[in-house]
CSV table of C-alpha atoms in Angstrom, one decimal:
chain,number,residue,atom,x,y,z
A,973,MET,CA,264.1,-6.5,-40.7
A,974,GLY,CA,265.4,-5.8,-37.7
A,975,GLY,CA,264.9,-4.0,-34.2
A,976,GLY,CA,260.8,-4.4,-34.0
A,977,TYR,CA,258.5,-2.1,-32.1
A,978,SER,CA,259.6,-1.8,-28.3
A,979,TYR,CA,258.6,0.7,-25.6
A,980,VAL,CA,261.3,2.7,-24.5
A,981,ASN,CA,262.0,2.6,-20.6
A,982,GLN,CA,260.0,5.2,-18.4
A,983,ILE,CA,262.0,8.5,-18.5
A,984,ALA,CA,261.6,7.9,-22.3
A,985,ASN,CA,257.7,7.4,-21.8
A,986,GLN,CA,257.7,10.4,-19.6
A,987,GLU,CA,259.5,12.1,-22.2
A,988,VAL,CA,257.1,10.6,-25.6
A,989,ASN,CA,253.9,11.5,-23.2
A,990,GLN,CA,254.4,15.1,-22.1
A,991,PRO,CA,251.9,17.8,-22.8
A,992,ALA,CA,253.7,19.9,-25.5
A,993,ASN,CA,252.0,23.0,-23.0
A,994,GLN,CA,254.5,22.0,-20.3
A,995,THR,CA,257.8,22.9,-22.4
A,996,VAL,CA,259.9,25.7,-20.9
A,997,SER,CA,260.1,29.0,-23.2
A,998,SER,CA,264.0,28.6,-23.9
A,999,ASP,CA,263.5,25.0,-24.9
A,1000,ASP,CA,260.6,26.0,-27.9
A,1001,TYR,CA,259.3,22.5,-27.6
A,1002,SER,CA,262.3,20.7,-29.3
A,1003,LEU,CA,260.6,17.2,-27.6
A,1004,ASP,CA,257.1,17.7,-27.9
A,1005,ARG,CA,254.4,18.7,-30.5
A,1006,VAL,CA,253.9,22.4,-31.1
A,1007,PRO,CA,250.6,23.2,-29.7
A,1008,LYS,CA,248.3,24.8,-31.8
A,1009,SER,CA,248.2,28.2,-29.1
A,1010,GLU,CA,251.5,28.3,-30.2
A,1011,ARG,CA,251.1,28.5,-33.9
A,1012,LYS,CA,252.6,31.6,-35.5
A,1013,SER,CA,251.3,33.5,-38.5
A,1014,MET,CA,251.9,33.1,-42.2
A,1015,PHE,CA,254.1,36.3,-42.1
A,1016,SER,CA,256.4,35.6,-39.3
A,1017,ILE,CA,257.4,32.0,-40.5
A,1018,LEU,CA,257.9,33.8,-44.1
A,1019,LEU,CA,260.3,36.5,-43.0
A,1020,VAL,CA,262.3,33.5,-41.3
A,1021,ARG,CA,262.6,31.6,-44.6
A,1022,ILE,CA,263.0,34.3,-46.9
A,1023,GLY,CA,265.7,35.8,-44.2
A,1024,ALA,CA,267.7,32.5,-45.1
A,1025,LEU,CA,268.0,32.8,-48.5
A,1026,THR,CA,268.8,36.9,-48.8
A,1027,SER,CA,271.9,36.7,-47.2
A,1028,ILE,CA,275.5,37.7,-48.8
A,1029,SER,CA,276.2,34.2,-49.6
A,1030,GLN,CA,273.0,33.7,-51.9
A,1031,PHE,CA,274.0,37.2,-53.3
A,1032,MET,CA,277.3,35.9,-54.2
A,1033,LEU,CA,275.9,32.4,-55.6
A,1034,GLY,CA,274.1,34.6,-58.3
A,1035,ALA,CA,277.0,36.4,-59.3
A,1036,THR,CA,279.1,33.4,-59.7
A,1037,LEU,CA,276.1,32.5,-62.4
A,1038,GLY,CA,276.0,35.6,-63.7
A,1039,TYR,CA,279.8,35.7,-64.6
A,1040,GLY,CA,279.6,32.4,-66.4
A,1041,MET,CA,275.9,32.4,-67.5
A,1042,THR,CA,273.3,34.8,-69.6
A,1043,LEU,CA,270.4,35.9,-67.7
A,1044,TRP,CA,267.9,33.4,-69.5
A,1045,GLN,CA,270.5,30.6,-68.6
A,1046,ALA,CA,270.9,31.9,-65.2
A,1047,PHE,CA,267.4,32.1,-64.4
A,1048,VAL,CA,266.6,28.6,-66.4
A,1049,ALA,CA,269.0,27.1,-63.8
A,1050,THR,CA,267.6,29.0,-60.9
A,1051,PHE,CA,264.2,28.1,-61.3
A,1052,LEU,CA,264.7,24.7,-62.2
A,1053,GLY,CA,267.2,24.7,-58.9
A,1054,SER,CA,264.8,26.3,-56.9
A,1055,VAL,CA,261.6,23.8,-58.1
A,1056,ILE,CA,264.1,21.0,-56.4
A,1057,LEU,CA,264.1,22.9,-53.8
A,1058,GLN,CA,260.7,23.5,-53.6
A,1059,VAL,CA,259.5,20.1,-53.8
A,1060,VAL,CA,261.7,18.8,-50.3
A,1061,SER,CA,260.3,21.7,-48.6
A,1062,VAL,CA,257.1,21.5,-49.0
A,1063,LEU,CA,256.4,17.5,-48.6
A,1064,LEU,CA,258.7,18.0,-45.3
A,1065,GLY,CA,257.4,21.0,-44.3
A,1066,ILE,CA,253.3,20.0,-44.0
A,1067,ALA,CA,254.7,17.2,-42.3
A,1068,GLY,CA,256.0,19.2,-39.7
A,1069,ALA,CA,253.3,21.2,-39.6
A,1070,LYS,CA,250.9,18.7,-39.1
A,1071,GLU,CA,252.2,17.2,-36.9
A,1072,GLY,CA,253.9,19.9,-34.9
A,1073,MET,CA,257.4,18.2,-34.9
A,1074,SER,CA,261.1,19.2,-35.9
A,1075,THR,CA,262.8,17.4,-38.4
A,1076,SER,CA,265.0,15.0,-36.0
A,1077,LEU,CA,261.7,14.1,-34.2
A,1078,LEU,CA,259.6,13.5,-36.6
A,1079,SER,CA,262.1,11.3,-38.1
A,1080,ARG,CA,261.7,8.8,-35.3
A,1081,TRP,CA,258.0,8.0,-36.7
A,1082,THR,CA,259.2,8.3,-40.7
A,1083,GLY,CA,261.5,5.7,-41.3
A,1084,PHE,CA,264.5,5.6,-38.5
A,1085,GLY,CA,263.5,4.8,-35.2
A,1086,ARG,CA,264.1,6.0,-31.8
A,1087,ILE,CA,268.5,5.4,-32.8
A,1088,GLY,CA,268.3,6.2,-35.7
A,1089,SER,CA,266.4,9.3,-35.6
A,1090,SER,CA,269.7,9.9,-32.8
A,1091,ILE,CA,271.9,9.5,-35.6
A,1092,MET,CA,269.6,11.8,-37.9
A,1093,GLY,CA,270.1,14.8,-35.4
A,1094,LEU,CA,274.0,14.5,-34.3
A,1095,ILE,CA,274.5,14.5,-38.6
A,1096,PHE,CA,272.0,17.8,-38.7
A,1097,ALA,CA,274.1,19.0,-36.0
A,1098,ILE,CA,277.6,18.6,-36.9
A,1099,SER,CA,276.7,19.8,-40.2
A,1100,LEU,CA,274.7,23.1,-38.9
A,1101,THR,CA,277.1,23.8,-36.4
A,1102,GLY,CA,280.1,23.9,-38.8
A,1103,TRP,CA,278.3,26.0,-41.1
A,1104,PHE,CA,277.4,28.3,-37.9
A,1105,GLY,CA,281.3,28.7,-37.6
A,1106,VAL,CA,281.8,29.2,-41.6
A,1107,GLN,CA,279.1,32.0,-41.2
A,1108,ASN,CA,280.5,33.1,-37.8
A,1109,ALA,CA,283.5,34.2,-40.3
A,1110,VAL,CA,281.9,35.8,-43.4
A,1111,PHE,CA,279.8,37.7,-40.3
A,1112,ALA,CA,283.2,38.9,-38.0
A,1113,GLN,CA,285.1,39.5,-41.4
A,1114,GLY,CA,282.2,42.3,-42.8
A,1115,ILE,CA,282.0,43.5,-39.1
A,1116,ASP,CA,286.0,44.4,-38.7
A,1117,SER,CA,285.9,45.8,-42.2
A,1118,VAL,CA,283.2,48.0,-41.5
A,1119,PHE,CA,285.3,49.3,-38.3
A,1120,GLY,CA,288.4,49.5,-40.7
A,1121,ASN,CA,290.0,46.6,-39.5
A,1122,ARG,CA,290.2,47.9,-36.0
A,1123,LEU,CA,288.9,44.9,-34.3
A,1124,GLY,CA,291.2,42.2,-35.5
A,1125,PHE,CA,289.1,38.6,-36.6
A,1126,THR,CA,288.9,37.0,-33.2
A,1127,LEU,CA,287.8,39.9,-31.4
A,1128,ALA,CA,285.5,40.1,-33.9
A,1129,ALA,CA,284.1,36.3,-34.2
A,1130,ILE,CA,284.1,36.4,-30.1
A,1131,ILE,CA,281.3,39.2,-30.6
A,1132,THR,CA,279.6,38.1,-33.4
A,1133,GLY,CA,279.4,34.6,-32.0
A,1134,ILE,CA,278.0,35.7,-28.8
A,1135,PHE,CA,275.7,38.1,-30.3
A,1136,THR,CA,273.8,35.4,-32.7
A,1137,THR,CA,274.5,32.5,-29.8
A,1138,LEU,CA,272.4,34.9,-27.2
A,1139,LEU,CA,269.8,35.6,-29.8
A,1140,VAL,CA,269.0,31.3,-30.5
A,1141,TYR,CA,269.1,30.9,-26.9
A,1142,PHE,CA,265.7,32.5,-26.6
A,1143,GLY,CA,264.4,30.8,-29.5
A,1144,TYR,CA,262.2,30.6,-32.5
A,1145,LYS,CA,260.6,34.6,-31.2
A,1146,MET,CA,264.1,36.1,-31.9
A,1147,LEU,CA,263.9,34.2,-35.1
A,1148,ASP,CA,261.0,36.2,-35.9
A,1149,TRP,CA,262.4,39.4,-34.5
A,1150,THR,CA,265.7,39.3,-36.4
A,1151,ALA,CA,264.0,38.3,-39.3
A,1152,ARG,CA,261.3,41.4,-39.2
A,1153,ILE,CA,264.7,43.5,-38.6
A,1154,THR,CA,267.3,42.3,-40.6
A,1155,VAL,CA,265.1,41.3,-44.2
A,1156,PRO,CA,263.5,44.4,-45.1
A,1157,LEU,CA,266.7,46.5,-44.3
A,1158,PHE,CA,268.8,44.2,-46.5
A,1159,LEU,CA,266.7,44.5,-49.0
A,1160,ILE,CA,266.3,48.2,-48.9
A,1161,VAL,CA,270.7,48.2,-49.1
A,1162,MET,CA,270.6,45.5,-51.9
A,1163,GLY,CA,268.2,47.9,-53.7
A,1164,TYR,CA,270.3,51.1,-53.1
A,1165,GLY,CA,273.4,49.2,-54.3
A,1166,VAL,CA,271.7,47.8,-57.6
A,1167,PHE,CA,270.6,51.1,-58.2
A,1168,GLN,CA,273.8,52.8,-58.1
A,1169,VAL,CA,275.6,49.9,-60.1
A,1170,LEU,CA,273.3,50.5,-63.1
A,1171,LYS,CA,272.1,53.8,-63.3
A,1172,ASP,CA,274.9,53.8,-66.0
A,1173,TYR,CA,274.3,50.4,-67.7
A,1174,ASN,CA,271.5,50.0,-70.6
A,1175,PHE,CA,269.2,46.7,-68.9
A,1176,ALA,CA,268.3,45.8,-71.7
A,1177,HIS,CA,272.1,45.1,-72.8
A,1178,LEU,CA,272.9,43.3,-69.7
A,1179,ALA,CA,270.2,41.3,-70.3
A,1180,THR,CA,271.0,40.2,-73.2
A,1181,MET,CA,274.9,39.9,-73.0
A,1182,ASN,CA,277.1,37.3,-73.1
A,1183,PRO,CA,278.7,35.9,-69.8
A,1184,PRO,CA,281.9,38.1,-69.0
A,1185,GLY,CA,283.6,34.8,-67.5
A,1186,PRO,CA,284.2,31.3,-68.9
A,1187,ALA,CA,280.9,29.3,-69.3
A,1188,LEU,CA,279.1,27.8,-66.7
A,1189,GLY,CA,277.4,24.5,-67.7
A,1190,LEU,CA,273.9,24.1,-66.8
A,1191,GLY,CA,274.1,21.3,-64.9
A,1192,ALA,CA,277.0,22.4,-62.6
A,1193,ALA,CA,275.2,25.6,-62.1
A,1194,ILE,CA,271.8,23.5,-61.1
A,1195,THR,CA,273.8,21.8,-58.7
A,1196,MET,CA,275.2,25.0,-57.2
A,1197,VAL,CA,271.3,26.2,-56.8
A,1198,ALA,CA,269.7,23.3,-54.9
A,1199,GLY,CA,273.1,22.0,-53.0
A,1200,GLY,CA,273.1,24.9,-51.7
A,1201,PHE,CA,270.1,25.2,-49.9
A,1202,ILE,CA,269.3,21.7,-50.1
A,1203,VAL,CA,270.2,20.9,-45.8
A,1204,GLY,CA,267.8,23.9,-45.1
A,1205,CYS,CA,265.1,22.2,-47.2
A,1206,VAL,CA,265.4,18.9,-45.0
A,1207,THR,CA,265.0,20.9,-41.9
A,1208,THR,CA,262.4,22.8,-43.0
A,1209,PRO,CA,260.2,21.5,-40.3
A,1210,ASP,CA,262.0,22.8,-37.7
A,1211,PHE,CA,260.2,26.0,-38.6
A,1212,THR,CA,257.2,25.1,-39.9
A,1213,ARG,CA,255.8,22.9,-37.1
A,1214,PHE,CA,255.0,26.5,-36.2
A,1215,ALA,CA,252.6,26.8,-38.9
A,1216,LYS,CA,248.8,26.8,-38.7
A,1217,SER,CA,247.9,25.0,-42.1
A,1218,SER,CA,249.1,22.9,-45.1
A,1219,LYS,CA,248.7,25.9,-47.1
A,1220,ASP,CA,250.6,28.3,-45.3
A,1221,VAL,CA,253.4,26.3,-45.5
A,1222,ILE,CA,252.9,26.4,-49.4
A,1223,TRP,CA,252.9,30.2,-49.2
A,1224,ILE,CA,255.5,30.3,-47.4
A,1225,THR,CA,257.9,28.0,-49.4
A,1226,VAL,CA,256.8,29.1,-52.4
A,1227,ILE,CA,257.1,32.8,-52.2
A,1228,GLY,CA,260.2,32.3,-49.5
A,1229,THR,CA,262.3,30.1,-52.5
A,1230,PHE,CA,261.0,32.0,-55.7
A,1231,LEU,CA,261.9,35.4,-53.7
A,1232,GLY,CA,265.2,34.5,-52.0
A,1233,GLU,CA,266.6,32.5,-55.3
A,1234,LEU,CA,265.0,33.5,-58.4
A,1235,GLY,CA,264.8,37.5,-56.9
A,1236,VAL,CA,268.2,37.7,-55.1
A,1237,ASN,CA,270.2,35.8,-58.2
A,1238,LEU,CA,268.8,37.0,-61.2
A,1239,ILE,CA,269.6,40.8,-59.5
A,1240,ALA,CA,273.5,39.9,-59.3
A,1241,VAL,CA,273.3,38.0,-62.6
A,1242,LEU,CA,272.7,41.8,-63.7
A,1243,MET,CA,275.6,43.2,-61.6
A,1244,ALA,CA,277.8,40.7,-62.7
A,1245,HIS,CA,277.2,41.6,-66.0
A,1246,ALA,CA,277.6,45.1,-65.6
A,1247,VAL,CA,280.9,44.6,-63.7
A,1248,GLY,CA,282.4,42.3,-65.5
A,1249,SER,CA,283.3,39.8,-62.3
A,1250,ALA,CA,282.0,37.6,-59.5
A,1251,GLU,CA,283.2,39.6,-57.1
A,1252,ILE,CA,280.4,42.5,-56.6
A,1253,MET,CA,279.6,42.6,-52.8
A,1254,ALA,CA,283.1,44.6,-52.6
A,1255,ILE,CA,281.5,47.0,-54.7
A,1256,VAL,CA,277.8,46.9,-53.2
A,1257,LEU,CA,279.5,47.8,-50.1
A,1258,LYS,CA,281.3,50.3,-50.7
A,1259,LEU,CA,278.5,52.1,-52.8
A,1260,THR,CA,276.4,51.8,-49.7
A,1261,GLY,CA,278.9,53.1,-46.9
A,1262,LEU,CA,279.3,52.3,-43.1
A,1263,ILE,CA,275.5,51.5,-42.8
A,1264,GLY,CA,274.6,50.1,-45.5
A,1265,GLY,CA,278.3,48.0,-44.8
A,1266,ILE,CA,276.8,47.1,-41.3
A,1267,ILE,CA,273.6,45.8,-42.7
A,1268,VAL,CA,274.6,44.1,-44.8
A,1269,ALA,CA,277.2,42.3,-42.7
A,1270,PHE,CA,274.4,41.5,-40.3
A,1271,ALA,CA,272.6,39.7,-43.3
A,1272,THR,CA,274.8,36.7,-42.3
A,1273,LEU,CA,272.6,36.6,-39.3
A,1274,LYS,CA,269.7,35.6,-40.3
A,1275,ILE,CA,270.8,32.7,-41.8
A,1276,ASN,CA,273.3,31.8,-39.0
A,1277,ASP,CA,270.8,31.9,-36.4
A,1278,LEU,CA,268.8,28.7,-38.0
A,1279,ASN,CA,272.2,27.2,-38.0
A,1280,LEU,CA,272.4,27.1,-34.7
A,1281,TYR,CA,268.9,26.6,-34.0
A,1282,SER,CA,268.6,23.3,-35.8
A,1283,SER,CA,271.9,22.2,-34.6
A,1284,SER,CA,270.1,22.5,-31.3
A,1285,LEU,CA,267.6,20.9,-32.1
A,1286,GLY,CA,269.2,17.6,-33.7
A,1287,ILE,CA,271.4,17.6,-30.5
A,1288,THR,CA,268.6,17.6,-28.1
A,1289,THR,CA,267.0,14.4,-30.2
A,1290,PHE,CA,270.3,13.2,-30.3
A,1291,PHE,CA,271.0,12.6,-26.0
A,1292,SER,CA,267.3,12.1,-25.2
A,1293,SER,CA,267.1,9.2,-28.1
A,1294,VAL,CA,270.1,7.4,-26.9
A,1295,PHE,CA,270.7,8.7,-23.2
A,1296,ASN,CA,267.7,9.3,-22.3
A,1297,VAL,CA,268.3,12.7,-20.9
A,1298,GLN,CA,266.4,15.7,-21.7
A,1299,LEU,CA,268.7,18.3,-22.0
A,1300,ASN,CA,267.7,22.2,-22.1
A,1301,ARG,CA,267.5,23.4,-25.4
A,1302,GLY,CA,268.5,26.9,-24.6
A,1303,MET,CA,271.8,26.0,-22.2
A,1304,LEU,CA,272.4,23.6,-25.3
A,1305,THR,CA,272.6,26.5,-27.6
A,1306,LEU,CA,275.3,28.3,-25.3
A,1307,VAL,CA,277.5,25.4,-25.7
A,1308,LEU,CA,277.2,25.1,-29.2
A,1309,GLY,CA,277.5,28.7,-30.0
A,1310,VAL,CA,280.9,28.3,-27.9
A,1311,ILE,CA,282.2,26.1,-29.7
A,1312,GLY,CA,280.9,27.0,-33.2
A,1313,THR,CA,282.8,30.4,-32.2
A,1314,LEU,CA,286.0,28.8,-31.4
A,1315,LEU,CA,286.5,26.7,-34.2
A,1316,THR,CA,286.1,30.1,-36.5
A,1317,ILE,CA,288.9,31.9,-34.0
A,1318,ALA,CA,291.2,28.6,-34.5
A,1319,GLY,CA,290.5,28.9,-38.4
A,1320,ILE,CA,290.0,25.2,-38.6
A,1321,LEU,CA,286.8,25.4,-40.4
A,1322,ASP,CA,288.7,25.8,-43.7
A,1323,ASN,CA,289.5,22.1,-43.6
A,1324,PHE,CA,286.3,21.5,-42.6
A,1325,THR,CA,284.1,22.6,-45.6
A,1326,GLY,CA,285.3,19.4,-47.9
A,1327,PHE,CA,283.6,17.9,-44.9
A,1328,LEU,CA,280.1,19.9,-45.2
A,1329,THR,CA,280.0,19.2,-49.0
A,1330,ILE,CA,279.8,15.4,-48.0
A,1331,LEU,CA,277.2,16.2,-45.5
A,1332,GLY,CA,275.6,18.0,-48.2
A,1333,ILE,CA,275.2,14.5,-50.2
A,1334,ALA,CA,274.8,12.8,-47.3
A,1335,VAL,CA,271.6,14.8,-45.7
A,1336,PRO,CA,269.4,14.6,-48.9
A,1337,PRO,CA,268.2,11.2,-48.5
A,1338,ILE,CA,266.9,11.7,-45.4
A,1339,ALA,CA,263.9,13.9,-46.6
A,1340,GLY,CA,263.3,11.1,-49.5
A,1341,ILE,CA,263.1,8.7,-46.9
A,1342,MET,CA,261.0,10.5,-44.9
A,1343,THR,CA,258.7,11.4,-47.7
A,1344,VAL,CA,257.9,7.9,-48.7
A,1345,ASP,CA,257.4,6.7,-45.3
A,1346,TYR,CA,255.1,9.8,-44.6
A,1347,TYR,CA,253.2,10.0,-47.4
A,1348,ILE,CA,253.6,6.8,-49.4
A,1349,LEU,CA,253.7,3.7,-47.2
A,1350,LYS,CA,252.0,5.1,-43.7
A,1351,THR,CA,254.3,3.2,-41.4
A,1352,ASN,CA,253.0,5.2,-38.2
A,1353,GLU,CA,250.2,7.0,-39.5
A,1354,GLU,CA,247.6,5.0,-37.2
A,1355,GLU,CA,249.9,6.1,-34.2
A,1356,LEU,CA,250.8,9.5,-35.5
A,1357,THR,CA,246.7,10.7,-35.9
A,1358,THR,CA,245.6,9.0,-32.3
A,1359,SER,CA,248.6,11.3,-30.4
A,1360,ARG,CA,248.0,14.1,-32.7
A,1361,LYS,CA,244.3,14.3,-31.3
A,1362,VAL,CA,245.7,14.7,-28.0
A,1363,GLY,CA,248.6,16.6,-28.3
A,1364,VAL,CA,251.4,14.1,-27.1
A,1365,LEU,CA,254.1,12.3,-29.1
A,1366,PRO,CA,253.0,8.9,-29.7
A,1367,SER,CA,253.7,6.2,-27.1
A,1368,LYS,CA,255.0,3.2,-29.7
A,1369,LEU,CA,258.3,3.7,-30.6
A,1370,GLU,CA,260.7,1.6,-32.8
A,1371,THR,CA,264.2,0.9,-31.1
A,1372,VAL,CA,265.8,1.0,-35.4
A,1373,ASN,CA,264.8,0.9,-38.4
A,1374,TRP,CA,267.8,-0.8,-40.5
A,1375,ILE,CA,265.9,-0.5,-43.8
A,1376,GLY,CA,266.1,3.2,-43.3
A,1377,MET,CA,269.3,3.2,-42.5
A,1378,ILE,CA,270.4,1.1,-45.3
A,1379,ALA,CA,268.5,3.0,-47.8
A,1380,TRP,CA,270.2,6.2,-46.4
A,1381,ILE,CA,273.6,4.8,-46.8
A,1382,GLY,CA,272.9,3.3,-49.9
A,1383,GLY,CA,271.6,6.8,-50.6
A,1384,PHE,CA,274.8,8.2,-49.9
A,1385,LEU,CA,276.9,6.4,-51.9
A,1386,VAL,CA,275.1,6.4,-55.2
A,1387,GLY,CA,275.2,10.1,-54.9
A,1388,TYR,CA,278.9,10.2,-54.0
A,1389,PHE,CA,280.2,8.2,-56.4
A,1390,ILE,CA,277.6,9.7,-59.7
A,1391,THR,CA,279.6,13.1,-60.0
A,1392,PHE,CA,277.8,14.3,-63.2
A,1393,GLY,CA,273.9,15.6,-62.9
A,1394,ILE,CA,272.6,17.1,-59.5
A,1395,GLN,CA,274.3,14.7,-56.9
A,1396,ALA,CA,272.0,16.3,-54.3
A,1397,LEU,CA,268.8,15.5,-56.1
A,1398,THR,CA,270.4,11.8,-57.2
A,1399,SER,CA,271.1,11.1,-53.3
A,1400,ILE,CA,267.1,11.7,-52.6
A,1401,ILE,CA,266.2,9.6,-55.4
A,1402,ALA,CA,268.1,7.2,-54.7
A,1403,GLY,CA,267.7,6.6,-51.1
A,1404,SER,CA,263.5,6.9,-51.8
A,1405,ILE,CA,263.8,3.8,-54.2
A,1406,ILE,CA,266.2,1.9,-51.9
A,1407,TYR,CA,263.9,2.9,-48.8
A,1408,TYR,CA,260.7,1.9,-50.9
A,1409,ILE,CA,261.9,-1.2,-52.9
A,1410,LEU,CA,263.2,-2.7,-49.2
A,1411,MET,CA,260.2,-2.2,-47.2
A,1412,ILE,CA,257.7,-3.6,-49.1
A,1413,LEU,CA,259.7,-6.6,-49.8
A,1414,PHE,CA,260.6,-7.2,-46.2
A,1415,LYS,CA,259.0,-4.8,-43.7
A,1416,ARG,CA,257.3,-7.1,-41.4
A,1417,LYS,CA,253.8,-6.5,-40.8
């Protein structure tokens, strides 16, 4: 196996051994362990997690399921898809909380090495900056429509892009603040909209009626549920690194995923049955009025600030590993926000969706490889444990783990070409198996 272990140069060593409490606030410990003194309450992180799942896109997913499935079928699809999401989130989330590291930083010592982790960070950044642009377009369209299309899409996109970027600049504390405000308001508006739509319909009839549209297969539905948030699951350590315990991570994941997936999806299923259409958000907006429309539009902000936040962490890791340059995460956020906003205005993100879909298959194997390395092979357990006790990063860092890179590519190819079943799950399993076998056969002791 190539690469071997080597010590990075003096600048990198200074970064690796820097105590976490020396990091400036806007950098949010992007290249350090989060110290115990900076850990957050379970409720704080839970709100951020719920905020990522209680959004317009999640509501529309539920409506799509309801248009082609019965309530029971949609429940089964959502439950099974959620189980996949929870397993990935819990395993990586606990590792992130224990080590106090983001996904891209943790990957240095869980299967990829310095160069490999930089590539992973770049993949996260490209994917999530792209999603920032897509979600910003949704945010802008919502705000523009609320004001009777008087702003125009371009101006609305600039306003929403700048607003989101400035929030993320200030780090996790602003994600927490945003979630505390928008999550309760979004749930209230959705509840009111549901009441308005369902008050003239019999619940038992809606729950037992046949779907109003063409039938949607169970496998396809599970793929939609699992694939729709798999990238968010892989980046779970970006936020659970602030958690105080593994127990907090489990509760955050279980409550957040079930409330966000099952709760929102099943409500949307009933609404789709009531109106006989998958396009129900327009009805909800109409029923809730101007204030409700603004709140629903701002619901996109909850997930988009997470996209930009994780993207900035990935780019920070990339420049640190490849160029030995320690960028300020806050300033980088401003740059990425401008790029994402410009892409939104240019409209080229309409053609970017296919690429993002491919990334949805390429990212999951990373989770499988990291999980196998951290929990089963425990390649760097001694280094991680020793450095964790003194609050610094491990000084021993593999340049590149070629087995990890091969397993990642292999997992992606298997998931891409095997189109039946759940492609995201297929790529995770394939990447994990390939990595485990190759490490057992070729890894130098």
